[in-house]
């Protein structure tokens, strides 16, 4: 993140003429640290300038400038001091917010509160706590807003407003105006349910903590009475008080474990919860029996500490996963889904997606997604199908050609006649494939469960045997020895071994920029032997780069590039990104975009055209980019896909980790072939449909390999769901992210080898923890069976062994984040 | 040892107060957002400019 504070010249501002400033900005641009004051993106050739606190700051667009001016005039300038990340770019055209005022949207997502309605929104621009602060302050000043709560961690905004005084759209207008686009969260009911659930867990944790502390303190008094000087009635008084404090801990705080154990018993599958609930209840009930009998020992402290430690582990694990899933929700970007329908008389209306019927005519503006499958009505249009098929170039379609839902209309507006809606579209077929593939995942043996249920059964049998043995040998001590055995083998460490390690590594993964959505993913990633890559959008970037440059008529290639870059720079054209790396001092004036053809403008006093052959240089259209004056050509650019800068390093790192690499792409043979040569991948497949990719993964799995899949598109979603473990790119389609185990939020492939290494370390730590826990039990059990261990010593050993396991797991928190290349 | 008969109920009462206040805080939503309030102390409070009538909310919920 470039530092936006070193910009500008301190002191008074002289009226500098615009050209000079442009040159100055250009010169700085070449150094590469001149960025927009508000959003931190690179400045265009002619930035918008504003005098901020006596120094000139540049802005990338009017939207950012307006946002900054409003923030300053509202006395919220502290935002710029407090923030730790740049804001989000502000789109000058405010998107159509009227949708939010529709009654059906409000009915589904808002809930009545005193004085108005409340809604929870997601936004993708909240980067740090300062953003949350700014949103809070800015929205609270809108007349009619009752309450705002923005949470930067989960990216959610809770907004209560009075619909009688202000429509929701005008509140959201201010939000959009600051660069935060609102999206729909899941329904209000689910949001409230999530929050209530979190609070319940927190209450349990607090009560377990306070209760366990008191229980420990009171037990300590009993433990310290080694020589039994304490009067019996005092001892029993202490025990009854401990019983009182311990009861809510076991039955209220420990309720989730009791419930889980009940479920496991009903399913005839004893697991971790059975173990936890069983030991807790045994320690508690045995203590209660001893208290009534006036027996030798009580073990209330063991029960309370046990519940508390396990709740901590569960909370940690849950928290990591909740943050991950709420961020993915924010990536999913649900909006009130609308399509533009053309009425028979030619006028247009916005309708909800569900209202579209077969035979309707739908219209898309350039850059909008296609709402349903259909056939094209226009002469010609371009569609970006990269997410659906993996094809890297926009596809030109003629009248009558099929157009698919989920593809993006490119360059020109288009009209389609709808042929399939809802669940019949190709997109929905992919969604169904995802569900099927997920259902047929190779079953994963949960090592903890396996060990757990075996352990439980063995332990129960052993304690019955020990009890019978001691009954014969020395009836007075039988009960006490059996209890010691149960306490000492109380599988604290065993049940903490996995959750503690998982919680630590989920946290480390999140810092790496990998969100882990399913707990099993980490385990499979550690065992992966093969990794299958998608090409477009994964190993390569979706936006093109300039390959070959041919010039005609004596112009140098650099000159041609400079002119083209000057034209493209502020055009907002989809291919402008290809020229972003070309440094040029030229700026174009009189720029015009000719939809579907190219651009024209004046550079250095001459009229230029850049675009398709017939338009720019009177040549045949060969799919390349021509530069000319409309009649004669001076240059021809071949655009090709850009490999991600770090792809080679990442692929080599994965190879060193011992993974076999495969490439499966929906793109043509040539492009796949080129990339395979560049990256030196042995096994490549081109022209793969979703089903072909899935078959490839299934074939590998049948050979006994554990397959990891990395992809980004809709067409990868079924494969992502079918592979043993899958990673989706954060910039890709939301369906792909829902199907994957992990989502890469950092746009860097280097995070994949880092994640694999972390997964393997996690596995090692889990094994160490298991070894320790089992070793401790193997050592302590015979001693307990011999009657050599007092229950208090057993409880101490148990606590120490839990601490060991947790400390070992915390070693996973240390992780070095690989530098991502821009 | 008779003093224990007073001290222990006293500590139990304190425990009840602690748990009660914790429950109250959770119910009030004090723990819903652990990040944002941390930076609130860093800014200087100035009166709101009269850009719109400011409605007093509950602050961070």
Coordinates of C-alpha atoms in Angstrom, one line a residue, chain A residues 167-739:
Chain A
X167 CA -36.0 6.4 2.3
X168 CA -33.3 3.8 2.6
X169 CA -31.9 4.7 -0.8
X170 CA -30.9 8.2 0.2
X171 CA -29.0 6.8 3.3
X172 CA -27.2 4.4 1.0
X173 CA -26.5 7.2 -1.4
X174 CA -24.3 8.8 1.2
X175 CA -22.6 5.4 1.8
X176 CA -22.0 4.9 -1.9
X177 CA -20.7 8.5 -2.1
X178 CA -17.9 7.6 0.3
X179 CA -16.9 4.6 -1.8
X180 CA -18.6 1.8 0.1
X181 CA -21.0 -0.1 -2.1
X182 CA -23.9 -1.8 -0.2
X183 CA -24.8 -5.4 -0.7
X184 CA -27.5 -7.6 0.8
X185 CA -26.6 -9.7 3.7
X186 CA -28.4 -13.0 4.2
X187 CA -31.9 -12.5 5.6
X188 CA -32.5 -10.5 8.8
X189 CA -33.5 -13.6 10.7
X190 CA -30.2 -15.4 10.0
X191 CA -28.2 -12.3 10.9
X192 CA -30.0 -12.0 14.2
X193 CA -29.6 -15.7 14.8
X194 CA -25.9 -15.5 14.2
X195 CA -25.5 -12.6 16.7
X196 CA -27.6 -14.4 19.3
X197 CA -25.6 -17.5 18.9
X198 CA -22.4 -15.6 19.4
X199 CA -23.7 -14.0 22.5
X200 CA -24.8 -17.3 23.9
X201 CA -21.3 -18.7 23.4
X202 CA -19.7 -15.7 25.0
X203 CA -22.0 -16.0 28.1
X204 CA -21.1 -19.6 28.4
X205 CA -17.4 -18.8 28.2
X206 CA -17.7 -16.0 30.8
X207 CA -19.7 -18.1 33.3
X208 CA -17.3 -21.0 32.8
X209 CA -14.3 -18.8 33.4
X210 CA -15.7 -17.1 36.5
X211 CA -17.1 -20.3 37.9
X212 CA -14.0 -22.3 37.2
X213 CA -11.9 -19.7 38.9
X214 CA -14.0 -19.8 42.1
X215 CA -14.2 -23.6 42.0
X216 CA -10.4 -23.7 41.8
X217 CA -10.0 -21.3 44.7
X218 CA -12.3 -23.3 47.0
X219 CA -10.7 -26.6 46.0
X220 CA -7.3 -25.2 46.7
X221 CA -8.3 -24.8 50.3
X222 CA -9.2 -28.4 50.4
X223 CA -6.0 -29.5 48.6
X224 CA -3.8 -27.5 51.0
X225 CA -5.2 -29.4 54.0
X226 CA -2.7 -32.2 53.6
X227 CA -2.6 -33.4 57.2
X228 CA -6.4 -33.3 57.7
X229 CA -6.4 -30.6 60.4
X230 CA -9.6 -29.2 59.0
X231 CA -12.7 -29.8 60.9
X232 CA -15.1 -32.2 59.1
X233 CA -18.0 -29.7 59.1
X234 CA -15.7 -27.0 57.6
X235 CA -14.6 -29.4 55.0
X236 CA -18.1 -30.4 54.1
X237 CA -19.2 -26.7 54.1
X238 CA -16.4 -26.0 51.5
X239 CA -17.5 -29.0 49.4
X240 CA -21.1 -27.9 49.3
X241 CA -20.2 -24.4 48.3
X242 CA -17.9 -25.8 45.5
X243 CA -20.8 -28.0 44.4
X244 CA -23.0 -24.9 44.2
X245 CA -20.5 -23.0 42.1
X246 CA -19.6 -25.9 39.9
X247 CA -23.1 -26.9 38.9
X248 CA -23.9 -24.0 36.5
X249 CA -20.5 -24.4 34.9
X250 CA -21.1 -28.1 34.1
X251 CA -24.8 -27.8 33.1
X252 CA -25.0 -24.3 31.6
X253 CA -21.6 -23.6 30.2
X254 CA -21.0 -27.3 29.3
X255 CA -24.4 -27.7 27.7
X256 CA -23.1 -27.9 24.1
X257 CA -20.9 -30.8 25.0
X258 CA -23.8 -32.6 26.8
X259 CA -26.0 -32.0 23.8
X260 CA -23.3 -33.2 21.4
X261 CA -22.7 -36.4 23.5
X262 CA -26.5 -37.1 23.5
X263 CA -26.5 -36.8 19.7
X264 CA -23.5 -39.1 19.3
X265 CA -25.1 -41.7 21.5
X266 CA -28.3 -41.6 19.5
X267 CA -26.2 -42.1 16.3
X268 CA -24.3 -44.9 18.0
X269 CA -21.0 -43.2 17.2
X270 CA -19.1 -42.2 20.3
X271 CA -16.8 -39.3 19.6
X272 CA -15.1 -36.4 21.2
X273 CA -18.2 -34.9 22.7
X274 CA -19.0 -38.2 24.4
X275 CA -15.6 -38.3 25.9
X276 CA -15.8 -34.7 27.1
X277 CA -19.3 -34.9 28.5
X278 CA -18.6 -38.3 30.0
X279 CA -15.5 -37.2 31.8
X280 CA -17.1 -34.0 33.0
X281 CA -20.2 -35.7 34.3
X282 CA -18.3 -38.5 35.9
X283 CA -16.0 -36.1 37.7
X284 CA -18.9 -34.0 38.8
X285 CA -21.3 -36.8 39.8
X286 CA -18.6 -38.7 41.6
X287 CA -17.7 -35.6 43.5
X288 CA -21.4 -35.1 44.4
X289 CA -21.6 -38.7 45.6
X290 CA -18.4 -38.2 47.7
X291 CA -19.8 -35.0 49.1
X292 CA -22.9 -36.7 50.3
X293 CA -21.0 -39.7 51.6
X294 CA -18.3 -37.6 53.2
X295 CA -15.7 -39.5 51.2
X296 CA -12.0 -39.0 50.8
X297 CA -11.8 -36.7 47.7
X298 CA -13.8 -34.4 45.5
X299 CA -12.9 -33.4 41.9
X300 CA -15.1 -30.5 41.2
X301 CA -12.2 -28.4 40.0
X302 CA -11.3 -31.0 37.3
X303 CA -14.8 -30.8 35.9
X304 CA -15.0 -27.0 35.9
X305 CA -11.5 -26.4 34.4
X306 CA -12.2 -29.0 31.8
X307 CA -15.3 -27.3 30.6
X308 CA -13.6 -23.9 30.6
X309 CA -10.5 -25.0 28.7
X310 CA -12.6 -26.8 26.1
X311 CA -14.9 -23.9 25.6
X312 CA -11.9 -21.7 25.0
X313 CA -10.6 -24.1 22.3
X314 CA -14.1 -24.2 20.6
X315 CA -14.5 -20.5 20.7
X316 CA -11.1 -19.9 19.1
X317 CA -11.9 -22.3 16.4
X318 CA -15.3 -20.9 15.8
X319 CA -14.1 -17.3 15.8
X320 CA -11.5 -18.0 13.1
X321 CA -14.1 -19.7 10.9
X322 CA -16.8 -17.1 11.5
X323 CA -14.5 -14.3 10.4
X324 CA -13.5 -16.3 7.3
X325 CA -17.1 -17.1 6.3
X326 CA -18.4 -13.5 6.9
X327 CA -15.6 -12.2 4.7
X328 CA -16.6 -14.7 2.0
X329 CA -20.2 -13.5 2.4
X330 CA -18.9 -10.1 1.6
X331 CA -17.2 -11.5 -1.5
X332 CA -20.4 -13.1 -2.7
X333 CA -22.0 -9.7 -3.2
X334 CA -25.6 -10.4 -3.3
X335 CA -27.6 -7.4 -4.6
X336 CA -31.3 -7.1 -4.9
X337 CA -31.1 -9.0 -8.2
X338 CA -32.8 -7.0 -11.0
X339 CA -32.8 -7.3 -14.8
X340 CA -33.9 -4.7 -17.3
X341 CA -36.9 -6.0 -19.4
X342 CA -38.1 -4.4 -22.6
X343 CA -41.8 -4.1 -22.9
X344 CA -43.5 -4.7 -26.3
X345 CA -43.8 -1.0 -26.9
X346 CA -40.1 -0.5 -26.5
X347 CA -40.0 1.1 -23.1
X348 CA -37.8 -0.5 -20.4
X349 CA -38.5 -1.4 -16.8
X350 CA -36.5 -2.9 -14.0
X351 CA -37.9 -6.2 -12.7
X352 CA -36.6 -8.8 -10.2
X353 CA -34.8 -11.7 -11.7
X354 CA -37.5 -14.1 -10.7
X355 CA -40.1 -12.2 -12.7
X356 CA -38.3 -12.9 -16.0
X357 CA -40.2 -15.3 -18.3
X358 CA -39.1 -17.3 -21.3
X359 CA -39.7 -15.1 -24.4
X360 CA -39.0 -11.8 -22.6
X361 CA -36.5 -9.4 -24.0
X362 CA -33.8 -8.4 -21.6
X363 CA -31.3 -5.6 -22.1
X364 CA -27.7 -5.4 -20.7
X365 CA -25.5 -2.3 -20.5
X366 CA -21.8 -2.8 -21.2
X367 CA -20.2 -4.5 -18.3
X368 CA -23.4 -6.0 -16.9
X369 CA -24.0 -9.6 -16.3
X370 CA -26.5 -11.5 -18.4
X371 CA -29.5 -12.4 -16.3
X372 CA -30.7 -15.6 -18.0
X373 CA -29.8 -17.9 -21.0
X374 CA -31.1 -16.6 -24.3
X375 CA -30.3 -15.8 -27.9
X376 CA -28.8 -12.6 -29.1
X377 CA -31.1 -10.1 -30.9
X378 CA -28.5 -7.6 -32.0
X379 CA -26.3 -7.8 -35.1
X380 CA -23.2 -8.4 -33.0
X381 CA -22.0 -8.3 -29.5
X382 CA -19.1 -9.3 -27.4
X383 CA -19.4 -11.5 -24.3
X384 CA -16.8 -12.1 -21.6
X385 CA -17.1 -15.8 -20.9
X386 CA -13.9 -16.3 -18.9
X387 CA -15.7 -17.2 -15.7
X388 CA -18.0 -19.7 -17.4
X389 CA -15.7 -21.5 -19.8
X390 CA -12.2 -20.4 -19.1
X391 CA -11.9 -18.8 -22.6
X392 CA -9.5 -15.9 -22.1
X393 CA -10.7 -13.6 -24.9
X394 CA -14.1 -12.0 -25.1
X395 CA -16.2 -14.0 -27.6
X396 CA -17.9 -12.2 -30.5
X397 CA -21.4 -13.5 -31.1
X398 CA -23.7 -12.9 -34.0
X399 CA -27.5 -12.6 -34.1
X400 CA -29.2 -15.7 -32.9
X401 CA -26.2 -17.1 -31.1
X402 CA -26.8 -18.5 -27.6
X403 CA -25.8 -16.3 -24.7
X404 CA -25.4 -17.7 -21.2
X405 CA -26.4 -16.4 -17.8
X406 CA -23.4 -15.4 -15.7
X407 CA -21.4 -14.1 -18.6
X408 CA -20.6 -10.4 -18.9
X409 CA -21.7 -8.2 -21.7
X410 CA -18.6 -6.6 -23.2
X411 CA -18.1 -3.1 -24.8
X412 CA -21.5 -2.6 -26.2
X413 CA -25.0 -2.9 -24.8
X414 CA -26.9 -6.0 -26.0
X415 CA -30.5 -7.3 -26.1
X416 CA -31.4 -11.0 -25.8
X417 CA -34.5 -13.0 -26.1
X418 CA -34.7 -15.3 -23.1
X419 CA -34.9 -19.0 -23.7
X420 CA -34.2 -20.5 -20.3
X421 CA -34.7 -19.1 -16.9
X422 CA -34.0 -20.1 -13.3
X423 CA -32.9 -23.7 -12.7
X424 CA -32.7 -24.5 -16.5
X425 CA -29.8 -22.1 -17.1
X426 CA -26.3 -23.4 -17.7
X427 CA -25.3 -21.6 -14.5
X428 CA -27.8 -23.5 -12.4
X429 CA -26.6 -26.8 -14.0
X430 CA -23.2 -25.9 -12.7
X431 CA -24.6 -25.2 -9.3
X432 CA -26.2 -28.6 -9.2
X433 CA -23.0 -30.2 -10.3
X434 CA -21.3 -28.5 -7.4
X435 CA -23.8 -30.0 -5.0
X436 CA -23.5 -33.5 -6.5
X437 CA -19.7 -33.3 -6.4
X438 CA -19.7 -32.3 -2.8
X439 CA -22.0 -35.1 -1.9
X440 CA -19.5 -37.6 -3.4
X441 CA -16.4 -36.4 -1.7
X442 CA -14.1 -39.2 -0.7
X443 CA -15.0 -39.7 3.0
X444 CA -12.4 -38.2 5.3
X445 CA -11.4 -40.3 8.3
X446 CA -11.4 -37.9 11.2
X447 CA -8.4 -39.1 13.1
X448 CA -9.5 -37.5 16.3
X449 CA -12.9 -39.1 16.2
X450 CA -11.4 -42.5 15.4
X451 CA -9.0 -42.3 18.3
X452 CA -11.7 -40.7 20.4
X453 CA -14.3 -43.4 20.0
X454 CA -11.8 -46.2 20.4
X455 CA -10.4 -44.6 23.4
X456 CA -13.8 -44.1 25.0
X457 CA -14.8 -47.7 24.6
X458 CA -11.5 -49.0 25.8
X459 CA -11.5 -46.7 28.8
X460 CA -15.0 -47.7 29.8
X461 CA -14.1 -51.4 29.6
X462 CA -10.8 -50.8 31.5
X463 CA -12.5 -48.9 34.3
X464 CA -15.1 -51.6 34.8
X465 CA -12.3 -54.2 34.8
X466 CA -10.3 -52.2 37.3
X467 CA -13.3 -51.7 39.5
X468 CA -14.0 -55.4 39.6
X469 CA -10.3 -56.2 40.2
X470 CA -10.1 -53.8 43.2
X471 CA -13.4 -55.0 44.6
X472 CA -11.8 -58.4 44.9
X473 CA -8.4 -57.1 46.1
X474 CA -9.4 -54.3 48.5
X475 CA -13.1 -53.3 48.5
X476 CA -12.6 -50.1 50.5
X477 CA -10.5 -48.5 47.8
X478 CA -12.2 -49.7 44.6
X479 CA -14.4 -46.7 44.0
X480 CA -11.5 -44.2 44.6
X481 CA -9.1 -46.0 42.4
X482 CA -11.6 -46.2 39.6
X483 CA -12.3 -42.5 39.9
X484 CA -8.5 -41.7 39.8
X485 CA -8.3 -43.7 36.7
X486 CA -11.1 -41.8 35.0
X487 CA -9.7 -38.4 36.1
X488 CA -6.2 -39.1 35.1
X489 CA -7.2 -40.5 31.7
X490 CA -9.7 -37.7 31.3
X491 CA -8.8 -36.9 27.7
X492 CA -8.3 -33.2 28.1
X493 CA -5.1 -33.1 26.1
X494 CA -6.5 -35.5 23.6
X495 CA -9.6 -33.4 22.9
X496 CA -7.6 -30.1 22.9
X497 CA -4.9 -31.5 20.6
X498 CA -6.9 -30.9 17.4
X499 CA -9.0 -27.8 18.1
X500 CA -6.1 -25.8 19.6
X501 CA -3.9 -26.6 16.6
X502 CA -6.7 -25.8 14.1
X503 CA -7.5 -22.5 15.8
X504 CA -3.9 -21.4 15.7
X505 CA -3.4 -22.4 12.1
X506 CA -6.7 -20.8 10.9
X507 CA -5.5 -17.6 12.4
X508 CA -2.2 -18.0 10.7
X509 CA -3.9 -18.8 7.4
X510 CA -6.0 -15.7 7.6
X511 CA -2.9 -13.6 8.0
X512 CA -1.5 -15.3 5.0
X513 CA -4.6 -14.2 3.1
X514 CA -6.1 -17.6 2.9
X515 CA -9.6 -17.9 4.3
X516 CA -10.4 -21.4 5.4
X517 CA -14.0 -22.3 5.2
X518 CA -14.1 -26.0 6.1
X519 CA -12.2 -27.5 8.9
X520 CA -11.2 -30.7 6.9
X521 CA -9.5 -28.7 4.1
X522 CA -6.3 -28.2 6.1
X523 CA -5.9 -31.9 6.7
X524 CA -6.4 -32.8 3.0
X525 CA -4.1 -30.0 1.9
X526 CA -1.3 -31.4 4.1
X527 CA -1.8 -34.8 2.4
X528 CA -2.2 -33.5 -1.1
X529 CA 0.0 -35.3 -3.7
X530 CA -1.2 -33.6 -6.9
X531 CA -2.3 -30.1 -7.6
X532 CA -4.5 -29.2 -10.6
X533 CA -4.5 -25.6 -11.8
X534 CA -7.1 -23.8 -13.9
X535 CA -5.4 -21.4 -16.4
X536 CA -7.4 -18.3 -17.1
X537 CA -7.7 -16.1 -14.0
X538 CA -5.7 -18.4 -11.9
X539 CA -2.2 -18.8 -13.5
X540 CA -2.9 -15.8 -15.8
X541 CA -4.6 -12.5 -15.3
X542 CA -8.0 -11.9 -16.9
X543 CA -6.9 -8.6 -18.4
X544 CA -4.6 -8.9 -21.4
X545 CA -1.1 -7.6 -22.0
X546 CA 0.7 -6.5 -25.1
X547 CA 2.5 -9.3 -26.9
X548 CA 4.0 -8.6 -30.3
X549 CA 4.1 -5.1 -31.8
X550 CA 4.4 -4.7 -35.5
X551 CA 4.9 -1.3 -37.1
X552 CA 4.4 0.0 -40.6
X553 CA 5.6 3.1 -42.4
X554 CA 8.7 3.9 -40.3
X555 CA 7.2 4.5 -36.9
X556 CA 9.2 3.1 -34.0
X557 CA 7.5 0.6 -31.7
X558 CA 8.1 2.8 -28.7
X559 CA 6.4 5.7 -30.4
X560 CA 3.4 3.6 -31.4
X561 CA 3.1 2.2 -27.9
X562 CA 3.3 5.7 -26.4
X563 CA 0.5 7.0 -28.6
X564 CA -1.6 4.0 -27.9
X565 CA -1.0 4.3 -24.2
X566 CA -2.0 8.0 -24.3
X567 CA -5.2 7.1 -26.0
X568 CA -6.1 4.2 -23.7
X569 CA -5.1 5.8 -20.5
X570 CA -8.3 7.6 -19.5
X571 CA -10.6 5.7 -21.7
X572 CA -11.9 3.2 -19.2
X573 CA -11.7 0.8 -22.0
X574 CA -11.5 -2.9 -21.0
X575 CA -8.0 -3.3 -22.6
X576 CA -6.7 -0.1 -21.0
X577 CA -5.0 -2.2 -18.4
X578 CA -2.7 -3.7 -21.0
X579 CA -1.2 -0.3 -21.6
X580 CA -1.0 0.7 -18.0
X581 CA 2.6 -0.4 -17.7
X582 CA 3.7 1.8 -20.7
X583 CA 5.2 5.1 -19.4
X584 CA 4.2 8.0 -21.5
X585 CA 4.1 11.8 -21.2
X586 CA 1.5 12.0 -24.0
X587 CA -2.1 12.8 -23.2
X588 CA -5.0 12.5 -25.6
X589 CA -7.6 15.2 -26.1
X590 CA -11.0 14.9 -27.7
X591 CA -11.1 11.3 -26.7
X592 CA -14.1 9.4 -28.1
X593 CA -15.1 5.8 -27.5
X594 CA -16.7 4.1 -30.5
X595 CA -18.6 1.2 -29.0
X596 CA -17.4 -2.1 -30.4
X597 CA -14.9 -0.4 -32.7
X598 CA -12.2 1.3 -30.6
X599 CA -11.2 4.8 -29.7
X600 CA -10.3 8.0 -31.5
X601 CA -8.5 11.1 -30.2
X602 CA -5.8 13.7 -30.8
X603 CA -2.3 13.1 -29.6
X604 CA 0.4 15.7 -30.3
X605 CA -1.9 17.5 -32.7
X606 CA -2.6 14.5 -34.9
X607 CA -5.8 12.5 -35.1
X608 CA -5.4 8.8 -34.2
X609 CA -7.6 5.8 -34.1
X610 CA -7.0 2.7 -32.1
X611 CA -9.1 -0.4 -32.3
X612 CA -10.3 -3.0 -34.8
X613 CA -8.8 -3.2 -38.3
X614 CA -11.6 -1.8 -40.4
X615 CA -12.2 1.1 -38.0
X616 CA -8.6 2.2 -37.3
X617 CA -6.7 1.5 -40.4
X618 CA -9.0 0.2 -43.1
X619 CA -7.6 -3.4 -42.7
X620 CA -9.3 -6.7 -42.2
X621 CA -10.5 -7.5 -38.8
X622 CA -8.1 -10.1 -37.5
X623 CA -8.8 -9.9 -33.8
X624 CA -5.7 -7.7 -33.2
X625 CA -5.5 -4.1 -32.1
X626 CA -4.6 -1.6 -34.9
X627 CA -3.3 1.9 -34.6
X628 CA -3.8 4.3 -37.5
X629 CA -5.5 7.4 -38.8
X630 CA -8.6 5.6 -40.2
X631 CA -7.0 4.9 -43.6
X632 CA -3.4 3.9 -43.2
X633 CA -2.0 1.6 -40.5
X634 CA 1.1 2.5 -38.4
X635 CA 1.1 -0.3 -35.9
X636 CA -0.5 -3.6 -35.0
X637 CA -0.6 -4.9 -31.4
X638 CA -1.2 -8.6 -30.5
X639 CA -2.8 -8.8 -27.1
X640 CA -2.1 -11.9 -25.1
X641 CA -2.8 -13.2 -21.7
X642 CA -0.5 -12.1 -19.0
X643 CA 0.9 -14.8 -16.7
X644 CA 0.7 -13.7 -13.1
X645 CA 4.1 -12.3 -12.2
X646 CA 4.6 -14.8 -9.3
X647 CA 3.2 -17.8 -11.1
X648 CA 6.6 -19.3 -11.9
X649 CA 8.0 -18.9 -8.4
X650 CA 4.8 -20.4 -6.9
X651 CA 4.8 -23.3 -9.3
X652 CA 8.4 -24.1 -8.6
X653 CA 7.9 -23.9 -4.9
X654 CA 5.0 -26.4 -5.2
X655 CA 7.1 -28.7 -7.2
X656 CA 9.8 -28.6 -4.5
X657 CA 7.2 -29.5 -2.0
X658 CA 6.8 -32.7 -3.9
X659 CA 3.5 -32.1 -5.6
X660 CA 2.7 -33.3 -9.1
X661 CA 1.4 -30.4 -11.2
X662 CA -1.5 -30.5 -13.7
X663 CA -3.1 -27.9 -15.8
X664 CA -6.8 -28.2 -16.9
X665 CA -8.2 -25.3 -18.9
X666 CA -11.2 -24.5 -21.0
X667 CA -9.0 -22.4 -23.3
X668 CA -7.7 -23.3 -26.8
X669 CA -4.6 -25.6 -27.3
X670 CA -2.3 -22.9 -28.3
X671 CA -2.6 -20.7 -25.2
X672 CA -2.4 -23.7 -22.9
X673 CA 0.6 -25.1 -24.8
X674 CA 2.4 -21.7 -24.4
X675 CA 1.8 -21.5 -20.7
X676 CA 2.8 -25.2 -20.2
X677 CA 6.1 -24.5 -21.8
X678 CA 6.7 -21.3 -19.8
X679 CA 5.9 -23.0 -16.5
X680 CA 7.3 -26.4 -17.3
X681 CA 4.1 -28.3 -16.3
X682 CA 4.2 -31.9 -17.3
X683 CA 0.5 -32.7 -17.6
X684 CA -1.7 -30.2 -19.4
X685 CA -5.3 -30.5 -20.8
X686 CA -7.0 -28.0 -23.1
X687 CA -10.6 -27.5 -24.1
X688 CA -11.9 -29.0 -20.9
X689 CA -15.5 -28.5 -19.9
X690 CA -16.5 -28.7 -16.2
X691 CA -17.3 -32.3 -16.6
X692 CA -14.0 -33.1 -18.2
X693 CA -12.1 -31.4 -15.4
X694 CA -14.1 -33.4 -12.8
X695 CA -13.4 -36.6 -14.7
X696 CA -9.6 -35.8 -14.6
X697 CA -9.8 -35.3 -10.9
X698 CA -11.8 -38.4 -10.4
X699 CA -9.2 -40.4 -12.5
X700 CA -6.4 -39.1 -10.3
X701 CA -8.4 -40.0 -7.1
X702 CA -9.0 -43.5 -8.4
X703 CA -5.2 -43.9 -8.7
X704 CA -5.1 -43.2 -4.9
X705 CA -3.8 -39.6 -5.3
X706 CA -5.0 -36.8 -3.0
X707 CA -5.9 -33.9 -5.3
X708 CA -5.8 -30.2 -4.6
X709 CA -7.5 -27.9 -7.1
X710 CA -7.0 -24.2 -7.7
X711 CA -9.5 -22.3 -9.8
X712 CA -11.5 -19.2 -10.1
X713 CA -14.4 -19.6 -12.5
X714 CA -17.9 -20.9 -12.6
X715 CA -16.7 -23.7 -14.7
X716 CA -14.2 -24.7 -12.0
X717 CA -16.9 -24.8 -9.3
X718 CA -17.8 -28.5 -9.7
X719 CA -14.2 -29.5 -9.8
X720 CA -13.5 -27.4 -6.7
X721 CA -16.3 -29.2 -5.0
X722 CA -15.1 -32.6 -6.2
X723 CA -11.4 -32.4 -5.4
X724 CA -10.1 -33.5 -2.0
X725 CA -9.2 -29.9 -1.2
X726 CA -9.7 -26.8 -3.2
X727 CA -8.6 -23.2 -3.3
X728 CA -10.6 -20.5 -5.1
X729 CA -9.2 -17.1 -6.1
X730 CA -10.7 -14.2 -4.3
X731 CA -11.3 -12.3 -7.5
X732 CA -13.2 -15.1 -9.1
X733 CA -16.8 -16.1 -9.2
X734 CA -18.8 -16.4 -6.0
X735 CA -20.1 -19.9 -6.9
X736 CA -16.5 -21.1 -7.1
X737 CA -15.8 -19.6 -3.7
X738 CA -18.8 -21.4 -2.2
X739 CA -17.6 -24.7 -3.6

